[in-house]
Coordinates of C-alpha atoms and ligand atoms in Angstrom, one line a residue:
M845 CA 100.4 95.2 97.2
C846 CA 96.9 95.8 98.4
G847 CA 96.4 95.4 102.3
I848 CA 93.9 93.4 104.1
I849 CA 92.6 94.1 107.4
G850 CA 89.9 92.2 109.4
I851 CA 88.4 91.9 112.8
V852 CA 85.9 89.5 114.5
G853 CA 85.2 91.9 117.6
S854 CA 83.3 92.4 120.6
T855 CA 82.3 96.1 119.8
D856 CA 82.2 98.2 116.7
V857 CA 85.0 97.9 114.2
T858 CA 84.7 100.4 111.7
D859 CA 87.2 102.9 113.2
R860 CA 89.7 100.4 113.9
L861 CA 89.4 98.9 110.4
V862 CA 90.4 102.3 109.1
D863 CA 93.1 103.1 111.3
G864 CA 94.6 99.7 110.2
L865 CA 94.1 100.6 106.7
K866 CA 95.9 103.9 107.2
R867 CA 99.1 101.5 108.4
L868 CA 98.6 99.7 105.4
E869 CA 98.3 102.4 103.0
Y870 CA 101.9 102.1 101.7
R871 CA 100.7 98.9 100.1
G872 CA 98.6 100.4 97.8
Y873 CA 96.4 103.7 97.7
D874 CA 94.4 103.8 94.3
S875 CA 91.2 103.3 96.1
S876 CA 89.8 101.4 99.6
G877 CA 86.6 99.9 101.0
I878 CA 85.2 98.4 104.3
A879 CA 82.7 96.0 104.6
V880 CA 80.6 94.9 107.8
L881 CA 78.1 92.4 108.8
D882 CA 75.4 94.6 110.8
K883 CA 73.2 92.3 112.8
G884 CA 74.1 89.7 110.3
V885 CA 73.5 91.7 107.1
L886 CA 76.3 92.8 104.8
K887 CA 77.0 96.6 104.3
R888 CA 79.9 98.5 102.7
E889 CA 81.4 101.7 101.7
R890 CA 84.3 102.1 99.0
A891 CA 86.0 105.3 97.9
E892 CA 88.5 106.0 95.0
G893 CA 91.7 107.5 96.0
K894 CA 93.5 107.4 99.4
I895 CA 91.9 106.4 102.7
K896 CA 90.9 109.8 103.7
A897 CA 88.4 109.9 100.8
L898 CA 86.7 106.5 102.4
E899 CA 86.9 108.1 105.9
A900 CA 85.2 111.3 104.8
K901 CA 82.3 109.2 103.0
L902 CA 82.2 107.0 106.4
K903 CA 81.5 110.4 108.3
E904 CA 78.4 111.0 105.9
T905 CA 77.2 107.2 106.2
P906 CA 78.5 105.5 109.2
L907 CA 78.9 101.9 109.1
D908 CA 78.2 100.1 112.3
G909 CA 79.1 96.0 113.0
S910 CA 81.2 94.2 115.0
I911 CA 82.8 91.9 112.2
G912 CA 84.3 93.4 109.2
I913 CA 86.9 93.4 106.5
A914 CA 88.7 96.2 104.8
H915 CA 91.1 96.7 101.8
T916 CA 93.3 99.3 100.6
R917 CA 94.0 98.7 96.8
W918 CA 96.7 98.9 94.1
A919 CA 95.2 98.0 91.0
T920 CA 96.2 95.0 88.9
H921 CA 92.7 94.1 87.1
G922 CA 90.4 97.2 86.5
V923 CA 91.0 100.7 86.8
P924 CA 91.4 102.1 90.2
N925 CA 87.6 103.5 90.6
E926 CA 85.1 103.1 93.2
N927 CA 83.3 100.2 91.3
N928 CA 86.6 98.3 91.4
A929 CA 87.4 99.0 94.9
H930 CA 87.0 96.1 97.6
P931 CA 85.3 94.2 99.1
H932 CA 83.6 92.7 96.3
F933 CA 80.1 91.3 97.1
A934 CA 78.3 88.5 95.5
G935 CA 74.9 87.4 96.8
R936 CA 75.7 86.9 100.4
V937 CA 79.5 87.2 100.2
G938 CA 81.7 90.0 100.6
V939 CA 85.5 89.3 100.2
V940 CA 88.9 91.3 100.1
H941 CA 91.7 90.1 98.1
N942 CA 95.6 90.7 97.9
G943 CA 97.1 88.9 94.8
I944 CA 96.1 87.8 91.4
I945 CA 93.6 85.0 90.5
E946 CA 95.4 84.2 87.2
N947 CA 92.4 81.7 86.0
F948 CA 89.8 84.5 86.6
L949 CA 88.9 84.7 83.0
E950 CA 88.2 80.9 82.7
I951 CA 86.3 81.2 85.9
R952 CA 84.4 83.9 84.5
K953 CA 83.4 82.0 81.4
K954 CA 82.7 79.1 83.6
L955 CA 79.9 81.1 85.4
G956 CA 78.8 83.2 82.9
G957 CA 75.6 81.9 82.3
K958 CA 74.8 81.8 85.8
R959 CA 76.2 85.1 87.2
T960 CA 76.7 88.6 86.1
F961 CA 80.0 90.4 87.0
T962 CA 79.9 93.9 87.7
T963 CA 83.4 94.7 88.0
Q964 CA 86.7 94.4 86.1
T965 CA 88.6 92.9 88.7
D966 CA 89.8 89.2 89.1
T967 CA 88.7 89.2 92.9
E968 CA 85.2 89.2 91.9
V969 CA 85.1 85.5 90.9
I970 CA 86.0 84.5 94.4
A971 CA 82.6 85.9 95.9
H972 CA 80.6 84.4 93.0
L973 CA 82.3 80.9 93.7
V974 CA 81.5 80.9 97.2
D975 CA 78.2 82.5 96.6
L976 CA 77.2 79.7 94.0
A977 CA 78.6 76.8 96.1
L978 CA 76.3 78.2 99.2
D979 CA 73.5 78.0 96.6
S980 CA 74.3 74.6 95.9
G981 CA 73.7 73.6 99.8
L982 CA 77.3 73.7 101.2
S983 CA 77.9 75.1 104.5
P984 CA 79.9 78.0 104.7
I985 CA 83.0 76.1 105.6
E986 CA 82.5 73.8 102.9
A987 CA 81.7 76.4 100.4
F988 CA 85.0 78.5 101.2
K989 CA 87.2 75.5 101.1
T990 CA 85.7 74.3 97.9
S991 CA 86.0 77.3 96.2
L992 CA 89.7 77.7 97.1
K993 CA 90.3 74.7 95.0
E994 CA 89.2 76.6 91.9
L995 CA 91.8 79.3 92.2
H996 CA 95.2 79.5 90.6
G997 CA 97.6 82.3 91.5
A998 CA 98.3 84.1 94.3
Y999 CA 95.9 85.1 97.1
A1000 CA 95.6 86.7 100.6
L1001 CA 91.8 86.7 101.3
G1002 CA 89.6 88.0 103.9
L1003 CA 85.9 86.8 103.4
I1004 CA 82.3 87.3 105.3
I1005 CA 79.0 85.9 104.7
N1006 CA 75.4 87.3 105.2
D1007 CA 73.6 85.7 107.9
N1008 CA 77.0 84.3 109.3
P1009 CA 77.9 86.8 111.7
G1010 CA 80.5 84.9 113.8
Y1011 CA 83.1 84.2 111.2
I1012 CA 85.9 85.7 108.9
F1013 CA 87.1 83.0 106.5
A1014 CA 91.0 83.6 105.6
A1015 CA 93.3 81.9 103.2
R1016 CA 96.6 82.4 101.9
A1017 CA 98.4 81.3 98.8
G1018 CA 101.6 83.1 97.6
S1019 CA 100.5 86.8 99.5
P1020 CA 101.2 87.1 103.0
L1021 CA 98.7 87.1 105.9
A1022 CA 98.7 86.7 109.7
L1023 CA 96.3 86.3 112.3
G1024 CA 96.0 88.3 115.7
I1025 CA 95.1 87.1 118.7
G1026 CA 93.5 89.4 121.2
E1027 CA 91.5 88.6 124.5
T1028 CA 88.1 88.9 123.5
E1029 CA 88.4 89.1 119.5
M1030 CA 90.5 87.9 116.9
Y1031 CA 92.3 89.9 113.7
L1032 CA 93.6 89.3 110.3
G1033 CA 95.6 91.2 108.5
S1034 CA 98.5 91.6 105.6
D1035 CA 101.3 92.0 108.0
A1036 CA 102.4 92.9 111.6
T1037 CA 102.2 96.6 110.5
A1038 CA 98.4 96.3 110.1
L1039 CA 97.8 94.5 113.3
A1040 CA 100.3 96.8 115.5
Q1041 CA 97.5 98.5 117.4
L1042 CA 95.4 95.5 117.7
S1043 CA 97.6 92.7 119.0
Q1044 CA 101.0 91.8 119.6
K1045 CA 100.6 87.7 119.5
L1046 CA 100.3 86.9 115.9
V1047 CA 100.2 83.6 113.8
Y1048 CA 101.4 83.7 110.4
L1049 CA 99.7 81.6 108.1
E1050 CA 101.6 79.2 105.7
E1051 CA 101.6 78.7 102.0
G1052 CA 98.0 76.8 101.2
D1053 CA 96.7 77.6 104.6
W1054 CA 93.2 78.8 105.0
A1055 CA 91.4 79.5 108.5
V1056 CA 88.2 79.9 110.0
I1057 CA 88.1 82.8 112.7
T1058 CA 86.0 83.5 115.4
K1059 CA 85.7 86.1 118.2
D1060 CA 87.4 83.8 120.5
N1061 CA 88.9 81.0 118.5
Y1062 CA 90.7 80.4 115.2
D1063 CA 91.2 76.9 113.3
I1064 CA 93.9 76.6 110.7
F1065 CA 93.9 74.1 107.9
D1066 CA 96.6 73.3 105.4
K1067 CA 96.5 72.8 101.7
D1068 CA 95.1 69.1 102.2
D1069 CA 92.3 70.7 104.4
K1070 CA 94.1 69.0 107.8
P1071 CA 93.9 70.8 110.8
V1072 CA 97.2 72.4 111.7
E1073 CA 98.9 74.3 114.6
R1074 CA 101.1 77.3 113.6
P1075 CA 103.4 78.9 116.1
I1076 CA 102.7 82.2 117.8
T1077 CA 105.0 84.9 117.2
I1078 CA 105.0 87.6 119.9
I1079 CA 106.1 91.2 118.2
S1080 CA 108.0 93.1 120.6
G1081 CA 107.0 96.6 121.5
G1082 CA 104.6 96.8 118.4
P1083 CA 105.8 98.6 115.3
A1084 CA 104.7 102.0 116.1
M1085 CA 103.1 104.2 113.3
A1086 CA 105.9 106.4 112.1
E1087 CA 105.4 109.9 112.7
K1088 CA 106.6 112.7 110.3
G1089 CA 107.5 114.9 113.3
N1090 CA 108.4 118.4 112.1
Y1091 CA 109.2 117.2 108.6
R1092 CA 107.2 117.9 105.5
H1093 CA 107.1 114.5 104.1
F1094 CA 108.1 110.8 105.5
M1095 CA 110.8 110.8 102.6
L1096 CA 112.6 113.9 104.0
K1097 CA 112.5 112.6 107.5
E1098 CA 113.7 109.3 106.3
I1099 CA 116.7 111.0 104.6
Y1100 CA 117.3 113.0 107.5
E1101 CA 117.4 109.7 109.8
Q1102 CA 120.3 108.1 107.8
P1103 CA 123.4 108.6 110.1
E1104 CA 121.2 107.2 112.8
T1105 CA 119.9 104.2 110.9
I1106 CA 123.4 103.4 109.3
G1107 CA 124.8 103.3 112.6
R1108 CA 122.2 101.0 113.9
T1109 CA 123.0 98.7 110.9
L1110 CA 126.6 99.0 111.5
S1111 CA 126.3 97.8 115.0
N1112 CA 124.9 94.5 114.1
Y1113 CA 127.9 93.7 111.5
I1114 CA 130.9 95.6 112.9
S1115 CA 132.7 95.4 116.1
D1116 CA 133.8 98.9 116.8
F1117 CA 136.4 98.1 119.6
H1118 CA 138.1 95.2 117.4
R1119 CA 137.7 97.0 114.0
E1120 CA 136.2 93.8 112.5
T1121 CA 133.3 92.4 110.9
N1122 CA 131.2 90.1 112.4
I1123 CA 130.5 87.0 110.1
P1124 CA 126.7 86.0 110.4
E1125 CA 126.4 82.5 111.7
G1126 CA 125.7 79.9 109.0
I1127 CA 127.8 81.6 106.4
D1128 CA 130.7 79.8 105.2
F1129 CA 132.1 82.6 102.6
K1130 CA 135.6 80.6 102.5
N1131 CA 134.0 77.6 100.9
L1132 CA 131.9 79.6 98.4
D1133 CA 132.1 79.6 94.7
R1134 CA 129.7 82.4 94.0
V1135 CA 127.1 85.0 95.5
I1136 CA 123.8 85.2 93.9
I1137 CA 122.0 88.7 94.9
V1138 CA 118.3 88.9 93.9
A1139 CA 116.3 91.8 94.1
C1140 CA 113.6 94.3 92.8
G1141 CA 114.1 98.5 92.6
T1142 CA 116.2 100.2 94.7
A1143 CA 117.2 96.9 96.8
Y1144 CA 118.3 95.6 93.3
Y1145 CA 120.8 98.7 93.0
A1146 CA 122.0 98.1 96.2
G1147 CA 123.3 94.6 95.2
A1148 CA 124.5 95.6 92.2
V1149 CA 126.9 97.8 94.2
A1150 CA 127.8 95.0 96.3
K1151 CA 128.9 93.0 93.2
Y1152 CA 131.8 95.5 93.2
W1153 CA 132.4 95.1 96.9
F1154 CA 132.4 91.3 97.0
E1155 CA 134.4 90.9 93.7
Q1156 CA 137.0 93.4 94.6
I1157 CA 137.6 92.8 98.6
G1158 CA 135.9 89.1 98.9
G1159 CA 137.4 87.8 95.4
I1160 CA 134.3 86.0 95.2
S1161 CA 132.4 86.1 91.9
V1162 CA 128.7 87.6 92.3
E1163 CA 125.5 87.4 90.1
V1164 CA 123.1 90.4 90.6
D1165 CA 119.9 89.6 89.0
I1166 CA 116.4 91.6 88.6
A1167 CA 114.1 89.0 90.9
S1168 CA 111.3 89.1 88.2
E1169 CA 113.7 87.5 85.6
F1170 CA 115.9 85.3 87.8
R1171 CA 114.0 82.1 88.3
Y1172 CA 112.3 82.0 84.5
R1173 CA 115.6 82.3 82.8
K1174 CA 116.4 78.8 84.4
P1175 CA 119.7 79.9 85.9
V1176 CA 122.5 77.4 86.2
L1177 CA 123.3 77.1 89.9
S1178 CA 125.9 75.4 91.7
Q1179 CA 125.6 74.0 95.4
N1180 CA 128.3 76.3 96.6
S1181 CA 126.8 79.1 96.0
L1182 CA 125.1 81.5 98.7
F1183 CA 121.8 83.2 97.6
I1184 CA 121.1 86.6 99.1
A1185 CA 117.4 88.0 98.9
V1186 CA 117.6 91.7 99.4
S1187 CA 114.3 93.3 100.5
Q1188 CA 113.3 96.2 102.4
S1189 CA 109.8 94.8 103.2
G1190 CA 110.9 91.2 102.8
E1191 CA 107.7 90.6 100.9
T1192 CA 108.2 91.3 97.5
A1193 CA 106.3 88.6 95.3
D1194 CA 109.3 88.1 92.8
T1195 CA 112.1 88.2 95.4
L1196 CA 110.4 85.8 97.4
A1197 CA 109.8 83.5 94.4
A1198 CA 113.7 83.9 93.7
L1199 CA 114.2 82.8 97.4
R1200 CA 112.1 79.7 97.3
Y1201 CA 113.6 78.7 94.0
C1202 CA 117.1 78.7 95.4
K1203 CA 116.2 76.8 98.5
A1204 CA 114.2 74.3 96.8
S1205 CA 117.4 73.9 94.3
G1206 CA 119.3 73.1 97.5
L1207 CA 121.4 76.5 97.9
K1208 CA 122.1 78.2 101.1
T1209 CA 119.9 81.3 101.6
A1210 CA 120.0 84.7 103.3
A1211 CA 117.5 87.3 103.3
L1212 CA 118.7 90.8 104.0
V1213 CA 115.7 92.6 105.1
N1214 CA 114.3 95.6 107.1
V1215 CA 111.1 93.8 108.4
M1216 CA 112.4 90.8 110.4
T1217 CA 108.6 89.4 110.9
S1218 CA 108.5 89.3 107.0
T1219 CA 107.9 86.2 105.1
M1220 CA 111.4 86.1 103.5
A1221 CA 113.2 86.6 107.0
R1222 CA 111.0 83.5 108.3
E1223 CA 111.8 81.4 105.0
A1224 CA 115.5 82.1 104.5
D1225 CA 118.2 79.7 105.9
I1226 CA 119.7 83.1 107.4
A1227 CA 117.8 86.4 108.1
L1228 CA 119.9 89.4 107.9
P1229 CA 118.4 92.5 109.6
I1230 CA 119.2 95.9 108.5
N1231 CA 117.3 97.6 111.5
A1232 CA 116.4 100.6 109.6
G1233 CA 113.1 101.1 111.2
P1234 CA 109.8 101.5 109.4
E1235 CA 110.2 103.0 106.2
I1236 CA 106.8 105.1 105.1
G1237 CA 107.7 106.9 102.0
V1238 CA 107.2 104.9 98.8
A1239 CA 110.6 106.0 97.6
S1240 CA 113.1 104.1 99.6
T1241 CA 116.1 105.9 101.2
K1242 CA 117.1 105.0 104.3
A1243 CA 116.5 101.1 103.8
F1244 CA 118.7 101.7 100.5
T1245 CA 121.8 102.8 102.7
S1246 CA 121.3 100.5 105.3
Q1247 CA 121.3 97.6 102.5
L1248 CA 124.4 99.1 101.5
T1249 CA 126.2 99.3 104.6
A1250 CA 125.2 95.7 105.7
L1251 CA 126.4 94.5 102.3
A1252 CA 129.7 96.4 102.5
A1253 CA 130.2 94.7 105.8
L1254 CA 129.5 91.1 104.5
A1255 CA 131.9 91.8 101.7
L1256 CA 134.6 92.7 104.4
A1257 CA 133.5 89.4 106.4
A1258 CA 134.0 87.5 102.7
G1259 CA 137.6 89.1 102.3
R1260 CA 138.7 87.9 106.0
S1261 CA 137.1 84.7 105.6
R1262 CA 138.7 83.8 102.0
N1263 CA 142.1 85.9 102.9
T1264 CA 141.7 88.2 100.2
L1265 CA 141.7 91.0 102.6
S1266 CA 144.4 91.8 105.0
R1267 CA 144.3 92.7 108.8
D1268 CA 145.2 96.2 107.8
G1269 CA 143.0 95.9 105.1
E1270 CA 139.9 95.2 107.3
I1271 CA 140.9 97.6 109.9
R1272 CA 140.9 100.5 107.4
L1273 CA 137.9 99.7 105.7
S1274 CA 135.8 99.1 108.9
R1275 CA 136.9 102.4 110.0
S1276 CA 135.7 104.0 106.9
L1277 CA 132.4 102.1 107.5
I1278 CA 132.4 103.5 111.1
E1279 CA 132.7 107.0 109.7
T1280 CA 129.9 106.8 107.6
P1281 CA 127.1 108.3 109.7
R1282 CA 129.4 111.3 110.4
L1283 CA 130.2 111.5 106.7
V1284 CA 126.3 111.2 106.2
T1285 CA 125.8 114.1 108.7
Q1286 CA 128.3 116.5 106.7
T1287 CA 126.5 115.3 103.4
L1288 CA 123.2 116.3 104.6
E1289 CA 124.5 119.8 105.2
L1290 CA 124.6 120.2 101.4
D1291 CA 120.7 120.2 101.6
S1292 CA 120.2 123.9 100.7
I1293 CA 122.7 123.9 97.7
I1294 CA 121.0 120.9 96.2
E1295 CA 117.7 122.5 96.6
A1296 CA 118.7 125.5 94.9
F1297 CA 119.8 123.6 92.1
A1298 CA 116.7 121.3 92.0
F1299 CA 114.5 124.7 91.2
D1300 CA 116.0 124.8 87.9
F1301 CA 116.3 121.0 87.5
S1302 CA 112.4 120.6 88.0
K1303 CA 111.8 122.5 84.2
A1304 CA 113.8 119.5 82.7
K1305 CA 111.8 117.4 80.8
S1306 CA 114.5 114.4 80.8
A1307 CA 118.0 114.1 82.6
F1308 CA 120.6 111.5 82.5
Y1309 CA 122.7 110.1 85.5
L1310 CA 126.5 108.9 84.7
G1311 CA 129.1 107.2 86.6
R1312 CA 131.7 104.3 86.4
G1313 CA 132.2 101.4 88.6
P1314 CA 130.1 101.4 91.8
Y1315 CA 128.7 104.6 90.8
V1316 CA 126.8 103.1 87.7
P1317 CA 124.2 101.5 90.1
L1318 CA 124.4 105.0 92.0
A1319 CA 123.4 106.8 88.7
F1320 CA 120.3 104.2 88.2
E1321 CA 119.2 104.8 91.5
G1322 CA 119.2 108.5 91.2
A1323 CA 117.5 108.1 87.9
L1324 CA 114.9 106.0 89.6
K1325 CA 114.2 108.1 92.4
L1326 CA 113.7 111.2 90.2
K1327 CA 111.5 109.2 88.0
E1328 CA 109.4 107.9 90.8
I1329 CA 108.6 111.1 92.7
S1330 CA 109.0 114.0 90.3
Y1331 CA 107.8 112.0 87.0
I1332 CA 110.7 113.7 85.1
H1333 CA 112.0 110.8 82.4
A1334 CA 115.4 110.0 83.6
E1335 CA 118.2 107.4 82.7
G1336 CA 121.0 106.1 84.5
Y1337 CA 124.0 105.0 82.4
A1338 CA 127.5 103.5 82.5
A1339 CA 129.5 106.7 81.5
G1340 CA 131.3 104.9 78.7
E1341 CA 128.1 103.3 77.2
L1342 CA 126.4 106.8 76.5
K1343 CA 128.2 107.3 73.1
H1344 CA 126.8 104.0 71.9
G1345 CA 123.1 105.6 71.4
P1346 CA 122.1 107.5 74.1
I1347 CA 124.2 110.7 73.3
A1348 CA 122.0 111.0 70.5
L1349 CA 119.4 112.4 73.0
I1350 CA 121.3 115.3 74.5
E1351 CA 120.4 118.7 73.6
D1352 CA 120.7 122.1 74.7
G1353 CA 120.6 122.2 78.5
T1354 CA 119.6 118.5 78.7
P1355 CA 120.7 118.0 82.6
V1356 CA 123.2 115.3 82.9
I1357 CA 124.4 114.4 86.5
V1358 CA 127.9 113.0 86.7
I1359 CA 128.8 111.0 89.5
A1360 CA 132.7 111.2 89.8
P1361 CA 134.5 111.2 93.1
Y1362 CA 138.4 111.4 92.7
D1363 CA 139.5 107.6 91.9
N1364 CA 141.3 105.9 89.1
L1365 CA 138.1 106.2 86.9
Y1366 CA 137.8 109.7 87.6
E1367 CA 139.4 110.9 84.4
K1368 CA 137.5 108.5 82.4
T1369 CA 134.6 109.6 83.5
I1370 CA 135.3 113.4 83.2
S1371 CA 136.4 112.6 79.6
N1372 CA 132.7 111.2 79.2
M1373 CA 131.1 114.2 80.7
Q1374 CA 133.1 116.6 78.2
E1375 CA 131.6 114.8 75.3
V1376 CA 128.2 115.5 76.5
S1377 CA 129.0 118.7 77.7
A1378 CA 130.3 119.5 74.0
R1379 CA 126.8 118.9 72.7
G1380 CA 125.2 121.2 74.9
A1381 CA 124.3 119.3 78.2
R1382 CA 124.0 121.0 81.4
I1383 CA 126.4 119.3 83.8
L1384 CA 126.3 118.9 87.4
L1385 CA 129.2 117.3 88.7
I1386 CA 128.8 115.1 92.2
T1387 CA 132.7 114.7 93.5
D1388 CA 134.8 115.3 96.2
A1389 CA 137.4 118.1 96.8
A1390 CA 140.1 116.3 95.0
G1391 CA 137.9 116.0 91.7
A1392 CA 136.5 119.3 92.2
K1393 CA 139.8 121.0 92.1
I1394 CA 140.8 119.3 88.8
S1395 CA 137.3 119.8 87.2
E1396 CA 135.7 122.7 88.7
E1397 CA 135.5 124.8 85.4
L1398 CA 134.4 121.9 83.4
A1399 CA 130.8 121.7 85.3
D1400 CA 127.7 124.2 85.1
D1401 CA 127.1 123.0 88.8
L1402 CA 129.0 121.2 91.3
I1403 CA 128.4 119.3 94.5
I1404 CA 131.2 118.6 96.5
V1405 CA 130.9 115.6 99.0
P1406 CA 133.0 115.0 101.9
T1407 CA 136.3 113.2 101.2
C1408 CA 136.3 109.4 102.0
D1409 CA 137.6 106.3 101.2
G1410 CA 136.0 105.3 97.9
F1411 CA 134.5 102.1 99.3
V1412 CA 132.1 104.0 101.4
A1413 CA 131.4 106.9 98.7
P1414 CA 128.3 104.9 96.9
I1415 CA 126.7 105.5 100.5
I1416 CA 127.4 109.1 100.7
I1417 CA 126.5 109.8 97.0
A1418 CA 123.0 108.1 97.7
I1419 CA 122.3 111.0 100.1
V1420 CA 122.9 113.5 97.4
V1421 CA 120.6 111.9 94.7
Q1422 CA 117.7 111.3 97.1
L1423 CA 118.0 114.9 98.2
L1424 CA 118.0 115.9 94.6
A1425 CA 115.0 113.9 93.6
Y1426 CA 113.1 115.0 96.9
H1427 CA 113.4 118.7 96.3
T1428 CA 112.6 118.4 92.5
A1429 CA 109.4 116.9 93.3
V1430 CA 108.8 119.3 96.0
H1431 CA 109.0 122.0 93.3
L1432 CA 106.9 120.1 91.1
G1433 CA 104.5 119.9 93.6
T1434 CA 103.7 116.2 93.5
D1435 CA 102.8 113.5 96.3
V1436 CA 106.2 112.7 97.5
D1437 CA 105.2 109.9 100.0
Q1438 CA 102.6 108.4 98.0
P1439 CA 103.5 109.0 94.1
R1440 CA 101.0 108.1 91.6
N1441 CA 100.7 104.4 90.2
L1442 CA 103.3 103.2 92.9
A1443 CA 103.2 100.9 96.2
K1444 CA 105.8 100.2 98.7
S1445 CA 105.4 96.5 98.9
V1446 CA 104.7 94.6 95.6
T1447 CA 103.4 91.5 96.3
V1448 CA 102.3 90.6 93.0
E1449 CA 104.3 89.1 90.2
Ligands
G6P2837 C1 108.8 98.7 95.2 C2 109.3 100.1 96.0 C3 110.6 100.4 95.9 C4 111.4 99.1 96.1 C5 111.0 98.0 95.7 C6 111.5 96.6 96.2 O1 108.6 98.9 94.0 O2 108.4 101.0 95.3 O3 111.1 101.3 96.9 O4 112.7 99.4 96.2 O5 109.3 97.8 95.6 O6 111.0 96.5 97.3 P1 111.5 95.5 98.7 O7 110.7 95.5 99.8 O8 111.5 94.2 97.8 O9 113.0 96.3 98.8

């Protein structure tokens, strides 16, 4: 949430800062800005909206300078306009910030008599604190260091000072920040993606660290201001900026990549030859009494599906929680639990906080992530990759199916370790998982049928998604996908729960998407479907050939997915709800890859 980049360069930095911002745009796209020191003088340009608006302004009024900081914003405090866009200036100081300064009102009050605040942001107080400290005669380093002590909350900062052209100051508490080492330059960025074109040699700041960066050196200090060395990480190959290719949107490209990305996930967790799962080193499923899965958004729904798998196949009790709720309810934790954080980015603030909470409580922790250089991957006892490759569309698609795939394989590993799954059972279920890329390819062939349905669907004001068992989280995920990119109000429900209230909302023509491949709960779901149909709902039934044979005539529209083992059906159904949301949003003309008000990486609570 919010992206930061900084360069202490030997040549003009503006174009490279803008390039870095484009890579960071997934973290927020409400507004952006850039500040440089031009012969020691602070100058800036800011713009409301996407980076291209800033680029256009920079074409009109170019900025030159060999030191600069830049920012792309996801608004927390203050509306997203140019005035609230970073960098924020106060006197000699310019600052970019990711996070939330929780005591900013207190600081504002304290400085009220001495300072005038010109924005609604929490960030502006940082620039004022440092500038005031400089006024009091402190050196730039001392001014920066003492000001940090006044801040409560989460921050990743980049700060430059007028007349002090050799330095960028940086600090990290609660929000990720890395330094990039160049031959004749140094860099600062929110993550490896931001720095990809600049450096492959990264140094991740740790909690409470702050740093002074010059063109050819950097010094890092810990929270007690002691000089520290942090390890250098070499990023292999450099995460290339994903390209859309011939696809209209990244989201569509990522939906279509799924046969390949699921295959990549599988290769890590299943041995094709032996038809068995690889039990990740460090996980002793046999002696666990509980698995705790914590995540946000789409990743949470992946965890919710996995609960069914771990319980039914691994015979192990699973608790799934929303990360923003987990630690505040003071959960009762047993030492024999395995904590699994599920996160595409590996940076989501609440999920990371839950991981740290469990680690501090002595639990074994694992992080199932797409970004292996992320904070969660580095801090968890066990980092579990999903290998889905860079996901650019804000609405998560391929990361979701890869999370499901990895969790399904882990459930098989649990079943084997705990003797709740026979060898034959393991062979059958591993085979089904290995078949998934092929089944996903077949499901993608339904694209034009789904697109045709989406045309009418896009006229709806509200929609419902229903399912039972593992299809309940799929109903939630389907509704979430639709809401986030098409802005149509949608709710997912357990099919049996609808009659306890929400059915009152069904009117003539209300679209209801029913997810019901043929299984032991099929008939019950179909009864629930008839309850809403009797009240005028327009039914889209997502089922398989066996289900369609029975209920074809009861549904207004039908999508028949390839026949497969019920174990992997949630992965297949995911493709359908993704395509449905995508085509609906395209009909409505929304910004599919960067929907309003959202960000891909949410690094504030
Ligand atoms: C944001 C994104 C969602 C994502 C959620 C969790 O809200 O827009 O697509 O599911 O964060 O992100 P994570 O990186 O932890 O999976």
